[in-house]
Coordinates of C-alpha atoms in Angstrom, one line a residue:
M1 CA 183.8 13.8 45.2
I2 CA 186.4 13.9 48.0
A3 CA 186.5 10.2 48.4
A4 CA 187.4 9.7 44.7
A5 CA 189.9 12.5 44.8
I6 CA 192.1 11.4 47.7
G7 CA 191.9 7.6 47.3
P8 CA 191.2 4.5 49.3
T9 CA 192.5 5.8 52.7
V10 CA 189.4 7.9 53.0
P11 CA 186.4 5.7 54.2
A12 CA 183.2 5.7 52.2
A13 CA 181.5 7.1 55.3
L14 CA 183.0 10.5 54.4
T15 CA 180.3 11.3 51.8
L16 CA 180.6 15.1 52.3
Q17 CA 181.3 17.0 49.1
S18 CA 184.0 18.7 51.0
L19 CA 186.7 17.8 53.6
P20 CA 186.4 19.4 57.1
L21 CA 189.5 21.4 57.9
F22 CA 191.2 22.2 61.2
P23 CA 193.5 25.2 60.7
L24 CA 196.3 25.3 63.2
T25 CA 199.5 27.3 64.0
A26 CA 201.3 24.1 63.4
V27 CA 202.1 21.7 60.5
L28 CA 201.2 18.0 60.5
F29 CA 203.5 15.7 58.6
P30 CA 202.6 12.2 57.4
D31 CA 203.1 9.6 60.2
G32 CA 203.2 12.5 62.7
L33 CA 201.2 12.7 65.9
L34 CA 198.8 15.5 66.7
S35 CA 197.3 16.3 70.1
L36 CA 194.3 18.6 70.2
R37 CA 192.3 20.2 73.0
V38 CA 188.9 20.9 71.3
F39 CA 186.3 23.2 72.8
E40 CA 185.0 25.4 69.9
V41 CA 181.5 24.3 68.8
R42 CA 182.5 24.2 65.1
Y43 CA 185.2 21.6 65.9
L44 CA 183.3 19.6 68.6
D45 CA 180.7 18.7 66.1
M46 CA 183.2 17.9 63.4
I47 CA 185.4 15.7 65.6
S48 CA 182.4 13.9 66.9
K49 CA 181.2 13.0 63.4
C50 CA 184.7 12.0 62.2
R51 CA 185.2 9.8 65.3
K52 CA 181.8 8.0 64.8
T53 CA 182.4 7.4 61.1
G54 CA 186.1 6.8 61.1
A55 CA 186.5 9.6 58.6
P56 CA 189.6 11.9 58.5
F57 CA 189.8 15.6 58.7
G58 CA 192.3 18.0 57.1
V59 CA 195.0 19.9 59.1
V60 CA 196.2 23.1 57.4
S61 CA 198.6 25.7 58.8
L62 CA 197.3 29.2 59.4
T63 CA 198.8 32.0 57.5
Q64 CA 196.4 34.6 59.0
G65 CA 194.2 34.6 62.0
N66 CA 194.0 32.6 65.2
E67 CA 193.2 29.0 66.1
V68 CA 190.3 30.2 68.2
R69 CA 187.8 32.1 66.1
Q70 CA 187.7 35.9 66.9
P71 CA 184.7 38.1 66.3
G72 CA 185.2 39.9 63.0
G73 CA 188.5 38.1 62.4
T74 CA 189.6 36.6 59.2
E75 CA 191.3 33.3 58.7
A76 CA 193.6 32.2 55.9
F77 CA 195.6 29.0 55.6
S78 CA 198.1 27.1 53.4
Q79 CA 196.7 25.3 50.4
V80 CA 198.6 22.0 51.2
G81 CA 197.7 20.1 54.3
T82 CA 197.7 16.6 55.8
L83 CA 194.8 14.2 56.5
A84 CA 194.5 13.3 60.2
T85 CA 192.7 10.2 61.6
I86 CA 191.7 10.0 65.2
H87 CA 193.1 7.1 67.2
D88 CA 192.6 8.3 70.8
F89 CA 189.7 10.3 72.2
E90 CA 188.6 11.5 75.6
S91 CA 185.8 13.8 76.7
P92 CA 186.6 14.7 80.4
Q93 CA 183.7 17.2 80.6
P94 CA 180.9 18.5 78.4
G95 CA 182.2 20.9 75.7
L96 CA 185.8 19.5 75.9
M97 CA 187.4 16.8 73.8
L98 CA 191.0 15.6 74.1
V99 CA 192.1 14.1 70.8
R100 CA 195.1 12.3 69.5
A101 CA 195.4 11.9 65.7
T102 CA 197.9 10.6 63.2
G103 CA 198.9 12.3 59.9
T104 CA 198.3 10.1 56.9
Q105 CA 198.7 11.7 53.5
R106 CA 199.1 15.2 52.1
F107 CA 196.5 16.9 50.0
R108 CA 196.1 20.1 48.0
I109 CA 193.0 22.3 48.2
T110 CA 191.2 23.1 45.0
A111 CA 188.3 25.0 46.5
S112 CA 187.3 26.0 50.0
D113 CA 184.3 27.5 51.8
Q114 CA 183.5 28.6 55.3
L115 CA 180.1 27.4 56.7
K116 CA 177.8 29.6 58.7
H117 CA 179.0 28.2 62.1
G118 CA 182.7 28.8 61.1
L119 CA 183.8 25.4 60.0
W120 CA 186.0 25.4 56.8
V121 CA 185.5 22.7 54.3
A122 CA 187.4 22.1 51.1
D123 CA 187.6 20.1 47.9
V124 CA 191.0 18.5 47.8
V125 CA 193.2 16.3 45.6
R126 CA 195.8 13.9 46.9
V127 CA 199.5 14.8 46.9
P128 CA 201.6 11.7 46.1
A129 CA 203.3 10.1 49.1
D130 CA 207.1 10.5 49.4
M131 CA 209.1 7.9 47.5
V132 CA 211.1 5.7 49.8
V133 CA 214.6 6.9 49.4
P134 CA 217.4 5.3 51.5
V135 CA 219.4 7.7 53.7
P136 CA 222.8 8.2 52.0
D137 CA 226.0 7.9 53.9
D138 CA 226.7 11.6 54.1
L139 CA 223.3 12.1 55.8
R140 CA 223.6 9.1 58.1
P141 CA 224.6 11.3 61.1
T142 CA 221.1 12.9 60.9
A143 CA 219.4 9.6 61.1
D144 CA 221.8 8.4 63.9
A145 CA 221.0 11.5 65.9
L146 CA 217.3 10.8 65.6
Q147 CA 217.9 7.2 66.7
R148 CA 219.7 8.4 69.8
L149 CA 216.9 10.7 70.6
I150 CA 214.3 7.9 70.3
Q151 CA 216.4 5.7 72.6
S152 CA 216.6 8.5 75.1
L153 CA 212.8 9.0 74.9
Q154 CA 212.2 5.3 75.4
L155 CA 214.4 5.4 78.6
Q156 CA 212.1 8.1 79.9
A157 CA 209.0 6.1 79.2
D158 CA 207.9 6.4 82.8
Q159 CA 207.6 10.1 82.4
P160 CA 204.0 11.6 82.1
G161 CA 202.7 12.2 78.6
P162 CA 202.9 10.1 75.4
M163 CA 205.9 9.7 73.2
P164 CA 206.1 12.5 70.6
L165 CA 207.0 9.9 67.9
M166 CA 205.2 6.8 66.9
P167 CA 206.8 3.5 65.7
P168 CA 207.6 1.9 63.4
W169 CA 211.0 3.6 63.3
K170 CA 211.9 4.1 59.6
L171 CA 215.5 5.3 60.2
D172 CA 216.7 4.4 56.7
D173 CA 213.9 6.4 55.0
C174 CA 214.8 10.0 54.0
G175 CA 211.3 11.3 54.2
W176 CA 210.4 9.7 57.5
V177 CA 213.7 10.9 59.2
A178 CA 213.2 14.4 57.8
N179 CA 209.6 14.6 58.8
R180 CA 210.3 13.6 62.4
W181 CA 213.1 16.2 62.8
C182 CA 210.8 18.8 61.3
E183 CA 208.3 18.0 64.0
L184 CA 210.8 18.1 66.8
L185 CA 212.8 21.1 65.9
P186 CA 211.6 24.6 66.9
L187 CA 211.4 25.8 63.3
P188 CA 209.1 28.6 62.1
V189 CA 205.7 27.3 61.0
A190 CA 206.2 28.8 57.5
L191 CA 209.5 26.9 57.1
K192 CA 207.9 23.7 58.3
Q193 CA 205.2 24.2 55.8
R194 CA 207.6 24.7 52.9
L195 CA 209.5 21.6 54.0
M196 CA 206.3 19.5 54.2
E197 CA 205.3 20.6 50.7
L198 CA 208.7 19.5 49.1
D199 CA 208.2 16.7 46.7
N200 CA 211.8 15.4 47.1
P201 CA 212.4 13.7 50.5
L202 CA 216.1 13.6 49.9
V203 CA 216.2 17.4 49.5
R204 CA 214.0 17.8 52.6
L205 CA 216.5 15.7 54.6
E206 CA 219.4 17.7 53.3
L207 CA 217.8 20.9 54.4
V208 CA 217.0 19.5 57.8
S209 CA 220.6 18.2 58.1
D210 CA 221.9 21.6 57.5
V211 CA 219.8 23.0 60.4
L212 CA 221.0 20.2 62.7
T213 CA 224.6 20.9 61.8
R214 CA 224.3 24.7 62.4
T215 CA 222.7 24.0 65.8
G216 CA 225.4 21.5 66.8
I217 CA 223.1 18.5 67.1
T218 CA 225.0 16.7 64.4
I219 CA 228.6 17.2 63.3

């Protein structure tokens, strides 16, 4: 059962034998924010059910195909994704949902199937959360640069649209700092996916720090 496989963060209301998936041309990281404009029938029904039950859905990055289903098209996606829980919902008109969700924990797909109406479902197992690793001194500039960016965004709080990052700010946690930079930087989706899958948060931060140094964001 899915609920047994991925642990107590999944409500008992999700009694499906498989987790509903939302393949995207993006990567969702734990503690990350996801904004969705939902209009396909296969996802309208899924989001409605998840919202009513408080159940999560799985976000996976596409490796083949498009976010919007194409006649005769094929879809393929990464086998590691992130659970998303809905925290903000609006339906401005019939057939359209505006959703804000938060990434919680990573999972690995063990089996998947596409239902008749196009929705993908999967059996998954939980990927352990990152260990909390303090940011070492040599990577401190990467965390400091993120802190400056957060402060700049807070000064622009009167601008339209929500903040792209959500507190609490864990600026001394390698995994949290690395994940936020992965979301903010214009990296290829395949690279973001590889970084998200890394088990070692310190290595992830080292790789992100190298990118920041090459782009001149940190010195």
